[in-house]
Coordinates of C-alpha atoms in Angstrom, one line a residue:
Chain A
M152 CA 24.9 2.3 -44.9
S153 CA 28.1 4.3 -44.1
G154 CA 29.0 4.6 -40.4
V155 CA 27.0 1.6 -39.3
E156 CA 28.7 -1.6 -38.0
G157 CA 26.9 -4.7 -37.3
Y158 CA 23.1 -4.6 -36.8
M159 CA 21.2 -1.4 -36.0
Y160 CA 17.5 -1.0 -35.8
P161 CA 16.5 1.4 -38.5
N162 CA 15.5 4.2 -36.1
E163 CA 18.8 4.0 -34.3
V164 CA 21.0 4.8 -37.3
T165 CA 20.8 8.6 -37.1
L166 CA 21.4 10.4 -33.8
Y167 CA 18.6 12.7 -32.8
W168 CA 20.3 14.2 -29.8
S169 CA 23.1 16.3 -31.3
V170 CA 26.1 18.3 -30.0
L171 CA 23.6 20.9 -28.7
I172 CA 22.2 18.4 -26.3
V173 CA 25.8 17.9 -25.1
L174 CA 26.1 21.6 -24.6
Y175 CA 23.0 22.0 -22.6
P176 CA 23.9 19.9 -19.6
Y177 CA 27.4 21.3 -19.9
I178 CA 26.2 24.9 -19.6
T179 CA 23.6 24.2 -16.8
G180 CA 26.5 22.5 -15.0
L181 CA 28.7 25.6 -15.2
V182 CA 25.8 27.6 -13.7
A183 CA 25.4 25.2 -10.8
G184 CA 29.1 25.1 -10.2
A185 CA 29.5 28.9 -10.3
F186 CA 26.7 29.3 -7.9
I187 CA 28.1 26.7 -5.4
L188 CA 31.4 28.6 -5.5
A189 CA 29.6 31.8 -4.7
S190 CA 27.8 30.1 -1.8
L191 CA 31.1 29.1 -0.3
E192 CA 31.7 32.7 0.6
R193 CA 28.1 33.5 1.6
V194 CA 27.0 30.4 3.5
F195 CA 30.2 28.8 4.6
R196 CA 32.0 32.1 5.2
V197 CA 35.1 31.2 3.3
D198 CA 36.7 34.7 3.3
A199 CA 39.4 33.9 0.9
V200 CA 37.0 33.6 -2.0
K201 CA 35.4 37.0 -1.4
P202 CA 37.0 38.7 -4.4
I203 CA 35.4 36.1 -6.7
Y204 CA 31.9 36.1 -5.1
R205 CA 30.1 38.6 -7.3
L206 CA 31.9 37.5 -10.4
A207 CA 30.7 33.9 -9.7
L208 CA 27.1 35.1 -9.3
L209 CA 27.2 37.1 -12.6
T210 CA 28.9 34.1 -14.4
A211 CA 26.1 31.9 -13.2
L212 CA 23.5 34.3 -14.4
A213 CA 25.2 34.7 -17.8
F214 CA 25.4 31.0 -18.4
L215 CA 21.9 30.4 -17.0
L216 CA 20.5 32.9 -19.6
D217 CA 22.2 30.8 -22.3
A218 CA 21.3 27.4 -20.9
P219 CA 17.8 26.9 -22.6
L220 CA 19.0 28.2 -26.0
P221 CA 20.6 24.9 -27.2
L222 CA 17.2 23.3 -26.5
Q223 CA 15.4 25.9 -28.6
F224 CA 17.8 25.4 -31.5
H225 CA 17.2 21.7 -31.2
L226 CA 13.5 21.9 -31.3
G227 CA 11.7 21.6 -34.7
H228 CA 9.1 24.1 -33.6
P229 CA 10.7 26.3 -30.9
E230 CA 7.8 28.7 -31.2
R231 CA 5.6 26.1 -29.6
S232 CA 7.9 25.3 -26.7
Y233 CA 6.0 27.6 -24.3
E234 CA 2.9 25.3 -24.6
M235 CA 4.6 22.8 -22.3
Y236 CA 4.5 25.3 -19.5
F237 CA 0.9 26.4 -20.0
T238 CA -0.5 22.8 -20.0
P239 CA 2.2 21.0 -18.0
H240 CA 1.9 17.3 -17.6
A241 CA 3.1 15.9 -14.2
T242 CA 5.1 13.2 -15.9
S243 CA 7.0 15.6 -18.1
A244 CA 10.5 16.1 -16.6
M245 CA 11.0 18.7 -19.3
A246 CA 8.1 20.8 -18.2
M247 CA 9.2 20.5 -14.6
F248 CA 12.6 21.7 -15.7
G249 CA 11.1 25.0 -16.9
Y250 CA 9.6 25.7 -13.5
V251 CA 12.9 24.8 -11.7
Y252 CA 14.7 27.0 -14.2
M253 CA 12.4 30.0 -13.7
W254 CA 12.6 29.5 -9.9
Y255 CA 16.3 29.4 -10.0
L256 CA 16.6 32.3 -12.3
M257 CA 14.3 34.7 -10.6
A258 CA 13.9 33.6 -6.9
V259 CA 17.6 32.7 -6.5
L260 CA 20.0 34.2 -8.8
V261 CA 18.4 37.5 -9.8
F262 CA 17.2 38.0 -6.3
E263 CA 20.5 37.4 -4.7
I264 CA 22.3 39.6 -7.2
W265 CA 19.8 42.3 -6.7
L266 CA 20.1 42.2 -2.9
D267 CA 23.9 42.2 -3.1
Y268 CA 24.1 45.1 -5.6
R269 CA 21.2 47.1 -4.3
R270 CA 23.4 49.8 -2.7
E271 CA 25.4 50.2 -5.9
I272 CA 22.3 50.2 -8.0
V273 CA 20.7 53.0 -6.0
L274 CA 23.9 55.0 -6.1
L275 CA 24.4 54.5 -9.8
S276 CA 20.8 55.4 -10.5
Q277 CA 21.6 58.8 -8.9
Q278 CA 25.0 59.3 -10.5
S279 CA 24.7 58.1 -14.1
K280 CA 23.0 59.9 -16.9
G281 CA 20.7 59.3 -19.9
L282 CA 19.6 55.8 -20.7
M283 CA 21.8 54.1 -18.1
R284 CA 20.0 56.2 -15.5
V285 CA 16.6 54.9 -16.6
I286 CA 17.9 51.4 -16.6
Y287 CA 19.3 51.7 -13.1
K288 CA 16.1 53.5 -12.0
I289 CA 14.1 50.5 -13.1
M290 CA 16.4 48.1 -11.4
T291 CA 15.9 49.9 -8.1
L292 CA 12.2 49.0 -8.4
G293 CA 11.5 52.5 -7.1
S294 CA 13.0 52.1 -3.7
N295 CA 16.0 54.3 -2.8
N296 CA 16.2 53.1 0.7
I297 CA 19.8 52.1 1.5
S298 CA 19.8 52.8 5.2
E299 CA 22.1 50.8 7.4
R300 CA 19.2 48.7 8.7
S301 CA 17.8 47.8 5.3
L302 CA 21.2 46.7 4.1
R303 CA 21.6 44.6 7.1
I304 CA 18.3 43.0 6.4
D305 CA 19.3 42.5 2.8
E306 CA 22.4 40.7 4.0
K307 CA 20.3 38.3 6.1
V308 CA 17.8 37.7 3.4
G309 CA 20.6 37.1 0.9
W310 CA 22.1 34.5 3.2
I311 CA 18.7 32.7 3.3
V312 CA 18.4 32.9 -0.4
T313 CA 21.8 31.4 -0.9
L314 CA 20.9 28.7 1.5
I315 CA 17.8 27.9 -0.6
G316 CA 19.9 28.4 -3.7
I317 CA 22.2 25.5 -2.9
P318 CA 19.5 22.8 -3.1
S319 CA 18.0 24.7 -6.0
A320 CA 21.3 24.5 -7.9
F321 CA 21.5 20.8 -7.1
L322 CA 17.9 20.4 -8.3
L323 CA 18.5 22.3 -11.5
H324 CA 21.5 20.2 -12.4
G325 CA 20.4 17.1 -10.7
Y326 CA 17.4 17.2 -13.0
V327 CA 19.6 17.1 -16.1
G328 CA 21.3 14.0 -14.8
F329 CA 17.8 12.7 -13.8
I330 CA 16.6 13.0 -17.4
F331 CA 19.3 10.6 -18.5
G332 CA 19.5 8.4 -15.4
S333 CA 15.8 7.7 -15.5
L334 CA 15.7 6.3 -19.0
K335 CA 15.4 2.7 -18.1
S336 CA 15.5 1.7 -21.8
N337 CA 19.1 2.8 -22.2
P338 CA 21.7 0.9 -20.2
W339 CA 24.4 3.5 -20.8
W340 CA 22.3 6.2 -19.0
S341 CA 20.0 4.3 -16.7
S342 CA 21.7 4.7 -13.3
P343 CA 20.6 6.4 -10.1
L344 CA 24.2 7.6 -9.7
M345 CA 23.8 9.7 -12.9
P346 CA 22.3 12.9 -11.2
V347 CA 24.9 12.7 -8.5
V348 CA 27.8 12.4 -10.9
F349 CA 26.4 15.2 -13.0
I350 CA 26.2 17.5 -10.0
F351 CA 29.7 16.9 -8.8
S352 CA 31.3 17.2 -12.3
A353 CA 29.1 20.4 -12.7
M354 CA 30.6 21.9 -9.5
V355 CA 34.1 21.1 -10.7
S356 CA 33.6 22.6 -14.1
G357 CA 31.7 25.7 -12.8
I358 CA 34.5 26.4 -10.3
A359 CA 37.1 26.0 -13.0
A360 CA 35.2 28.3 -15.3
V361 CA 34.9 31.0 -12.7
M362 CA 38.5 30.7 -11.8
L363 CA 39.6 31.1 -15.4
I364 CA 37.2 34.0 -16.0
Y365 CA 38.5 35.7 -12.9
M366 CA 42.1 35.3 -14.0
A367 CA 41.3 36.5 -17.5
V368 CA 39.2 39.4 -16.5
T369 CA 41.8 40.6 -13.9
K370 CA 44.5 40.4 -16.5
L371 CA 42.4 42.4 -18.9
R372 CA 41.8 45.0 -16.3
H373 CA 45.6 45.1 -15.6
Q374 CA 45.0 44.3 -11.9
K375 CA 46.8 42.0 -9.6
I376 CA 45.4 38.5 -9.3
D377 CA 44.5 37.8 -5.7
M378 CA 46.5 34.6 -5.2
R379 CA 45.0 33.8 -1.8
C380 CA 41.6 33.7 -3.4
V381 CA 42.8 31.6 -6.4
D382 CA 44.6 29.2 -4.2
A383 CA 41.5 28.7 -2.1
V384 CA 39.4 28.2 -5.2
A385 CA 41.8 25.7 -6.5
M386 CA 41.8 23.8 -3.2
Y387 CA 38.1 23.5 -3.2
M388 CA 38.1 22.5 -6.8
F389 CA 40.6 19.8 -6.0
Y390 CA 38.6 18.4 -3.1
I391 CA 35.3 18.4 -5.0
F392 CA 37.2 16.9 -8.0
I393 CA 38.3 14.0 -5.8
I394 CA 34.7 13.3 -4.8
D395 CA 33.6 13.6 -8.4
F396 CA 36.4 11.2 -9.5
S397 CA 35.5 8.6 -6.8
L398 CA 31.9 8.7 -7.8
E399 CA 32.6 8.2 -11.4
M400 CA 35.0 5.3 -10.6
L401 CA 32.3 3.9 -8.3
D402 CA 29.9 4.0 -11.2
L403 CA 32.4 2.4 -13.5
V404 CA 33.4 -0.4 -11.0
H405 CA 29.7 -1.0 -10.4
R406 CA 29.1 -1.4 -14.1
I407 CA 32.0 -3.7 -14.6
Y408 CA 31.2 -5.9 -11.6
E409 CA 27.5 -6.0 -12.4
A410 CA 28.3 -6.8 -16.1
D411 CA 24.7 -7.0 -17.1
E412 CA 23.6 -8.1 -20.6
S413 CA 24.6 -4.7 -22.1
F414 CA 28.1 -4.8 -20.7
R415 CA 30.0 -6.4 -23.6
S416 CA 28.5 -4.1 -26.1
L417 CA 29.2 -1.0 -24.0
D418 CA 32.7 -2.1 -23.2
F419 CA 33.4 -2.6 -26.8
M420 CA 32.1 0.8 -27.6
V421 CA 34.3 2.4 -25.0
H422 CA 37.3 0.7 -26.5
T423 CA 36.5 1.7 -30.1
K424 CA 34.1 4.6 -30.9
L425 CA 34.5 6.3 -27.5
Y426 CA 38.1 5.5 -27.0
F427 CA 39.4 9.0 -27.7
S428 CA 36.6 11.0 -26.0
Q429 CA 36.2 8.8 -23.0
I430 CA 39.6 7.2 -22.2
V431 CA 41.9 9.8 -23.6
L432 CA 40.0 13.1 -23.2
Q433 CA 37.7 12.4 -20.2
I434 CA 39.6 10.1 -18.0
F435 CA 43.2 10.8 -18.8
I436 CA 43.6 14.4 -20.0
G437 CA 40.5 15.7 -18.3
T438 CA 40.7 14.0 -15.0
L439 CA 44.0 12.3 -14.1
V440 CA 46.3 14.9 -15.3
P441 CA 44.6 17.9 -13.6
L442 CA 44.0 15.8 -10.5
I443 CA 47.8 15.0 -10.2
L444 CA 48.7 18.6 -11.0
L445 CA 46.3 20.0 -8.4
F446 CA 47.6 17.5 -5.9
L447 CA 51.1 18.7 -6.6
T448 CA 50.1 22.3 -5.9
Q449 CA 48.6 21.2 -2.6
V450 CA 51.6 19.4 -1.3
G451 CA 54.5 21.1 -3.1
Q452 CA 55.8 24.6 -2.9
F453 CA 55.5 26.5 -6.1
G454 CA 56.2 30.1 -7.0
E455 CA 53.3 32.3 -7.8
I456 CA 53.8 32.2 -11.6
A457 CA 54.1 28.5 -11.7
R458 CA 50.9 28.1 -9.6
K459 CA 49.1 30.5 -11.9
R460 CA 50.1 28.5 -14.9
I461 CA 49.2 25.2 -13.4
Y462 CA 45.8 26.5 -12.4
V463 CA 45.1 27.8 -15.9
L464 CA 46.2 24.5 -17.4
C465 CA 44.1 22.5 -14.9
G466 CA 41.1 24.7 -15.3
S467 CA 41.2 24.4 -19.1
L468 CA 41.8 20.6 -19.0
I469 CA 38.9 20.2 -16.5
L470 CA 36.6 22.2 -18.8
I471 CA 37.6 19.9 -21.7
G472 CA 37.3 16.8 -19.6
V473 CA 33.8 17.7 -18.3
F474 CA 32.7 18.5 -21.8
A475 CA 34.0 15.2 -22.9
M476 CA 32.0 13.5 -20.1
R477 CA 28.8 15.1 -21.3
W478 CA 29.7 14.2 -24.8
N479 CA 30.2 10.6 -23.9
V480 CA 27.0 10.4 -22.0
V481 CA 24.8 12.1 -24.6
I482 CA 26.4 10.9 -27.8
G483 CA 27.7 7.6 -26.4
G484 CA 24.2 6.6 -25.3
Q485 CA 23.0 6.8 -28.9
L486 CA 25.9 5.0 -30.6
F487 CA 25.0 1.5 -29.8
S488 CA 22.1 -0.6 -30.9
K489 CA 19.5 -1.8 -28.4
S490 CA 20.1 -5.2 -29.9
F491 CA 23.7 -4.9 -28.6
L492 CA 24.8 -6.1 -32.0
G493 CA 25.8 -2.9 -33.7
Y494 CA 27.1 0.6 -33.6
T495 CA 26.5 3.8 -35.5
T496 CA 28.4 7.0 -36.0
Y497 CA 27.6 10.5 -35.1
K498 CA 28.2 12.9 -38.0
M499 CA 28.2 16.4 -36.7
A500 CA 27.0 19.0 -39.2
L501 CA 28.8 22.3 -39.6
V502 CA 26.4 25.1 -40.5
T503 CA 23.0 23.6 -39.8
R504 CA 20.8 24.7 -36.9
E505 CA 22.3 21.9 -34.8
G506 CA 25.8 22.0 -36.2
L507 CA 29.2 22.9 -34.9
L508 CA 28.9 26.6 -35.6
A509 CA 25.7 26.9 -33.7
A510 CA 27.4 25.0 -30.8
I511 CA 30.4 27.3 -30.9
G512 CA 28.2 30.4 -31.0
L513 CA 26.1 29.2 -28.0
T514 CA 29.3 28.6 -26.1
I515 CA 30.6 32.1 -26.7
L516 CA 27.3 33.8 -26.2
P517 CA 27.3 33.6 -22.4
L518 CA 30.7 35.4 -22.4
F519 CA 29.0 38.2 -24.2
F520 CA 26.2 38.2 -21.6
L521 CA 28.8 38.3 -18.9
W522 CA 30.5 41.2 -20.5
V523 CA 27.2 43.1 -20.5
L524 CA 26.5 42.2 -16.9
L525 CA 30.0 43.2 -15.9
K526 CA 29.5 46.6 -17.5
L527 CA 26.1 47.0 -15.9
L528 CA 27.0 45.7 -12.4
P529 CA 30.8 45.9 -12.0
P530 CA 31.7 43.3 -9.4
W531 CA 34.9 45.0 -8.2
P532 CA 34.9 47.8 -5.7
K533 CA 35.0 51.4 -7.1
K534 CA 38.5 52.9 -7.3
E535 CA 38.1 55.1 -4.2
M536 CA 36.5 52.3 -2.2
Q537 CA 39.3 50.1 -3.2
E538 CA 42.0 52.5 -2.0
A539 CA 40.1 52.8 1.3
A540 CA 39.9 49.1 1.6
A541 CA 43.5 48.5 0.8
G542 CA 44.4 49.3 4.4
D543 CA 43.0 46.1 5.9
Chain B
M220 CA 6.0 52.1 10.5
S221 CA 9.7 52.7 10.2
G222 CA 10.2 49.0 10.7
F223 CA 8.3 48.3 7.6
K224 CA 10.2 51.0 5.6
D225 CA 13.4 49.0 5.7
V226 CA 11.9 45.9 4.2
S227 CA 9.5 47.5 1.8
H228 CA 11.9 47.0 -1.1
L229 CA 11.7 43.3 -0.5
F230 CA 8.0 43.5 -1.0
R231 CA 8.5 45.3 -4.2
F232 CA 10.6 42.4 -5.5
A233 CA 7.9 39.9 -4.2
G234 CA 5.4 42.1 -6.1
L235 CA 7.3 41.2 -9.3
F236 CA 6.5 37.6 -8.7
V237 CA 2.9 38.2 -8.0
I238 CA 2.6 40.3 -11.2
A239 CA 4.5 37.6 -13.2
F240 CA 2.2 34.9 -11.8
L241 CA -0.9 37.0 -12.6
V242 CA 0.3 37.6 -16.2
F243 CA 0.9 33.8 -16.5
L244 CA -2.6 33.1 -15.4
V245 CA -4.1 35.7 -17.8
V246 CA -2.0 34.6 -20.7
R247 CA -2.9 31.1 -20.0
V248 CA -6.6 31.8 -20.4
Y249 CA -5.9 33.1 -23.9
V250 CA -3.3 30.6 -25.2
V251 CA -4.7 27.3 -23.9
P252 CA -7.1 26.0 -26.5
K253 CA -10.8 25.9 -25.3
S254 CA -11.2 22.2 -25.8
F255 CA -8.0 21.3 -24.0
G256 CA -8.6 18.6 -21.4
E257 CA -12.1 17.7 -22.5
Y258 CA -11.1 14.0 -23.0
G259 CA -7.5 13.9 -21.8
H260 CA -4.3 15.8 -21.8
Y261 CA -4.8 17.1 -25.3
R262 CA -6.9 19.4 -27.4
A263 CA -10.2 17.6 -28.1
A264 CA -11.0 19.7 -31.2
A265 CA -7.9 18.1 -32.8
I266 CA -9.9 14.9 -33.3
G267 CA -12.5 16.7 -35.4
E268 CA -9.8 18.6 -37.4
I269 CA -7.9 15.4 -38.2
A270 CA -11.1 13.6 -39.2
A271 CA -12.0 16.4 -41.6
H272 CA -8.7 16.0 -43.6
P273 CA -9.5 14.8 -47.1
I274 CA -8.6 11.2 -47.8
K275 CA -5.5 11.0 -49.9
F276 CA -5.0 7.2 -50.3
A277 CA -7.4 5.1 -52.3
G278 CA -6.2 1.7 -51.1
H279 CA -4.9 -1.1 -53.4
Q280 CA -8.4 -2.6 -54.0
A281 CA -9.4 0.6 -55.8
C282 CA -6.4 0.4 -58.1
E283 CA -6.8 -3.2 -58.8
S284 CA -10.4 -2.8 -60.0
C285 CA -9.2 -0.8 -63.1
H286 CA -5.5 -1.9 -63.5
S287 CA -6.2 -5.6 -63.1
D288 CA -3.4 -6.5 -65.6
I289 CA -0.8 -4.9 -63.3
A290 CA -2.5 -6.3 -60.2
D291 CA -2.1 -9.8 -61.8
T292 CA 1.6 -9.3 -62.6
K293 CA 2.3 -8.0 -59.2
A294 CA 0.5 -10.7 -57.4
K295 CA 3.0 -13.3 -58.9
G296 CA 6.1 -11.4 -58.1
A297 CA 8.2 -10.5 -55.0
H298 CA 6.4 -7.2 -54.7
A299 CA 3.0 -8.9 -54.2
H300 CA 2.7 -7.4 -50.7
V301 CA 4.1 -4.0 -51.6
N302 CA 1.1 -1.7 -51.9
C303 CA 0.6 0.2 -55.2
E304 CA 0.6 3.5 -53.4
A305 CA 3.8 2.7 -51.5
C306 CA 5.5 3.3 -54.8
H307 CA 3.1 5.6 -56.7
G308 CA 2.2 7.8 -53.8
A309 CA -1.2 8.8 -52.6
L310 CA -3.6 8.7 -55.6
A311 CA -7.2 9.0 -54.3
T312 CA -7.9 11.9 -56.7
H313 CA -6.8 9.7 -59.6
A314 CA -8.8 6.7 -58.5
N315 CA -11.9 8.8 -58.0
D316 CA -11.7 10.3 -61.5
P317 CA -8.8 9.0 -63.6
S318 CA -9.2 11.7 -66.2
S319 CA -8.7 14.4 -63.7
M320 CA -5.0 13.6 -63.3
T321 CA -2.5 11.2 -64.8
P322 CA 0.0 10.0 -62.2
V323 CA 3.6 10.7 -63.0
K324 CA 5.9 7.7 -63.2
P325 CA 8.1 7.3 -60.2
D326 CA 11.8 8.0 -60.5
T327 CA 13.1 4.5 -59.9
L328 CA 16.6 5.7 -58.8
V329 CA 15.0 7.3 -55.8
L330 CA 12.1 4.9 -55.3
C331 CA 13.8 1.6 -55.5
A332 CA 16.9 2.8 -53.6
R333 CA 14.7 3.8 -50.7
C334 CA 13.8 0.2 -49.9
H335 CA 16.7 -1.7 -51.4
T336 CA 19.9 0.2 -50.6
A337 CA 22.1 -2.2 -48.7
S338 CA 22.2 -1.5 -44.9
A339 CA 23.5 -3.5 -42.0
A340 CA 20.2 -2.6 -40.2
K341 CA 18.1 -4.6 -42.7
P342 CA 17.5 -8.3 -42.2
K343 CA 20.0 -10.4 -44.1
G344 CA 17.3 -12.2 -46.2
F345 CA 16.0 -8.9 -47.6
P346 CA 17.2 -8.3 -51.2
Q347 CA 19.5 -5.4 -51.1
V348 CA 22.1 -3.8 -53.4
N349 CA 24.4 -0.9 -53.5
P350 CA 22.5 1.0 -56.3
A351 CA 25.5 3.0 -57.6
D352 CA 27.5 -0.2 -58.2
H353 CA 24.6 -2.4 -59.2
M354 CA 22.7 -0.4 -61.8
G355 CA 25.6 0.4 -64.2
G356 CA 24.2 3.8 -65.1
V357 CA 20.8 2.7 -66.4
P358 CA 17.5 3.1 -64.5
C359 CA 16.3 0.1 -62.5
Q360 CA 13.3 -0.6 -64.7
T361 CA 15.6 -1.3 -67.7
C362 CA 16.3 -4.7 -66.2
H363 CA 13.6 -5.1 -63.5
N364 CA 9.9 -4.8 -64.0
P365 CA 8.8 -2.8 -61.0
H366 CA 5.6 -4.8 -60.7
S367 CA 7.4 -8.1 -60.7
P368 CA 11.0 -7.4 -60.1
A369 CA 12.7 -10.8 -60.5
I370 CA 14.9 -10.8 -63.7
G371 CA 13.1 -12.5 -66.6
S372 CA 9.8 -13.0 -64.8
D373 CA 7.7 -10.6 -66.7
T374 CA 7.6 -11.3 -70.3
G375 CA 3.9 -12.0 -70.3
K376 CA 1.6 -9.6 -72.0
G377 CA 0.4 -8.1 -68.7
A378 CA 3.8 -6.9 -67.9
A379 CA 4.4 -3.2 -67.3
A380 CA 5.8 -1.4 -70.3
G381 CA 8.9 -0.5 -68.3
G382 CA 10.0 -4.2 -67.9
T383 CA 12.9 -6.0 -69.6
K384 CA 13.3 -5.0 -73.1

């Protein structure tokens, strides 16, 4: 059979988890990362990232709405997927995910965004006309109270929500790593470090995504990029990236030192089938290069333009690198035989339900969601407010 | 009272949750099948539904009672342990009443390739070929008798008509 080397059990020859299952942890990761970035401002009071706070929340929401779609495309009978939530089984990690997802969506993200925007929503519901007026009216939930005291209360509640949101974001993404890490039958996945590594790489990729989106959106609006903010974001990205990198190396060293019975087979795979996506893309281009570049921006003195370019380059490389990491986990884990005697090949389809086009569409879709959200809830201060605020 | 006024919007949002939860409970009553959970974490009525499916396979003993010639040929060859219906498909209707339907002859190019196409995943001892190279453009049964596939093994009178010619 083409694409098979050595011995494969018959049920291992074709991969059942396709590129969409790569996309899914990638996108939930972006959500978690974007949210953590937002919480920097809210909980840790990092003032520099203020300009990006709302954008980060909206980005998280846009990607969160997209996150379950790859799974729906992957299912043979998506119309039955709700059954899992009506008759959940306690041992089903997938069912639990649905609840964590709903919790995170409604109790954390939507609630926090609502609290933060309530004043604007009420004002907009009074100023706008026609359909938009109705939409904003519904969003106020019938309460027009924007008194000083109520807004102060919102502020406090928002802080608590963010506080709860951080562990929730960890849970949401930790669960994705958990699903892989808890599969004791697969030595490539089975590792308690998996959820942790997933969370940290998620943070890095989410921060990179928000940073890039901020720079792009600001450019499109012909505004000036707030370099103090971007510098701060890049700095946090750098620090978290270092933790992420050390964790991944720890995992690697641990595997090499432990060298259990699967090691030779996996090692061979990394040097052949996964060479490009793991060594070249993930480790070299996606990790070492951006780490070194970010390090240089931290120690060296660069002009604004140079810094911007470096950040854009690093952000893009990080996004590629983290995607490659998800790819290597999901696809890599299915390429080798349980007999450790053979390897198969993943053949990505193009126009099928789980093919490349579907994957590209599902990657672009959240940007469309974001566009709608930005139209509905503009994160930047209104013109006149901006001018008033320019003084400080 | 004014103290409550400034937090009332929060209760409105909480109300959304309560409504959603109630809707969930109500919908649940309707969509969860009645017999769910009777025996375990599944729909108990499914057992009866599956049991009520008509039987599609007759089993090889049934075939052998009428096609004893083929059964004899097959018993001597390498396909002795390959069930009739593994190749001919489910034929309970035919076995119950042969005149009701005449089975179509299997397309060997698809059928034989299904089991014999060479693959690294198959045990080394299993006979396997690369059909495209091997058959030379003629159907498998031109050279192999499907019921006793070894070359030259089937010239007896019980042989299938599709054997070596």
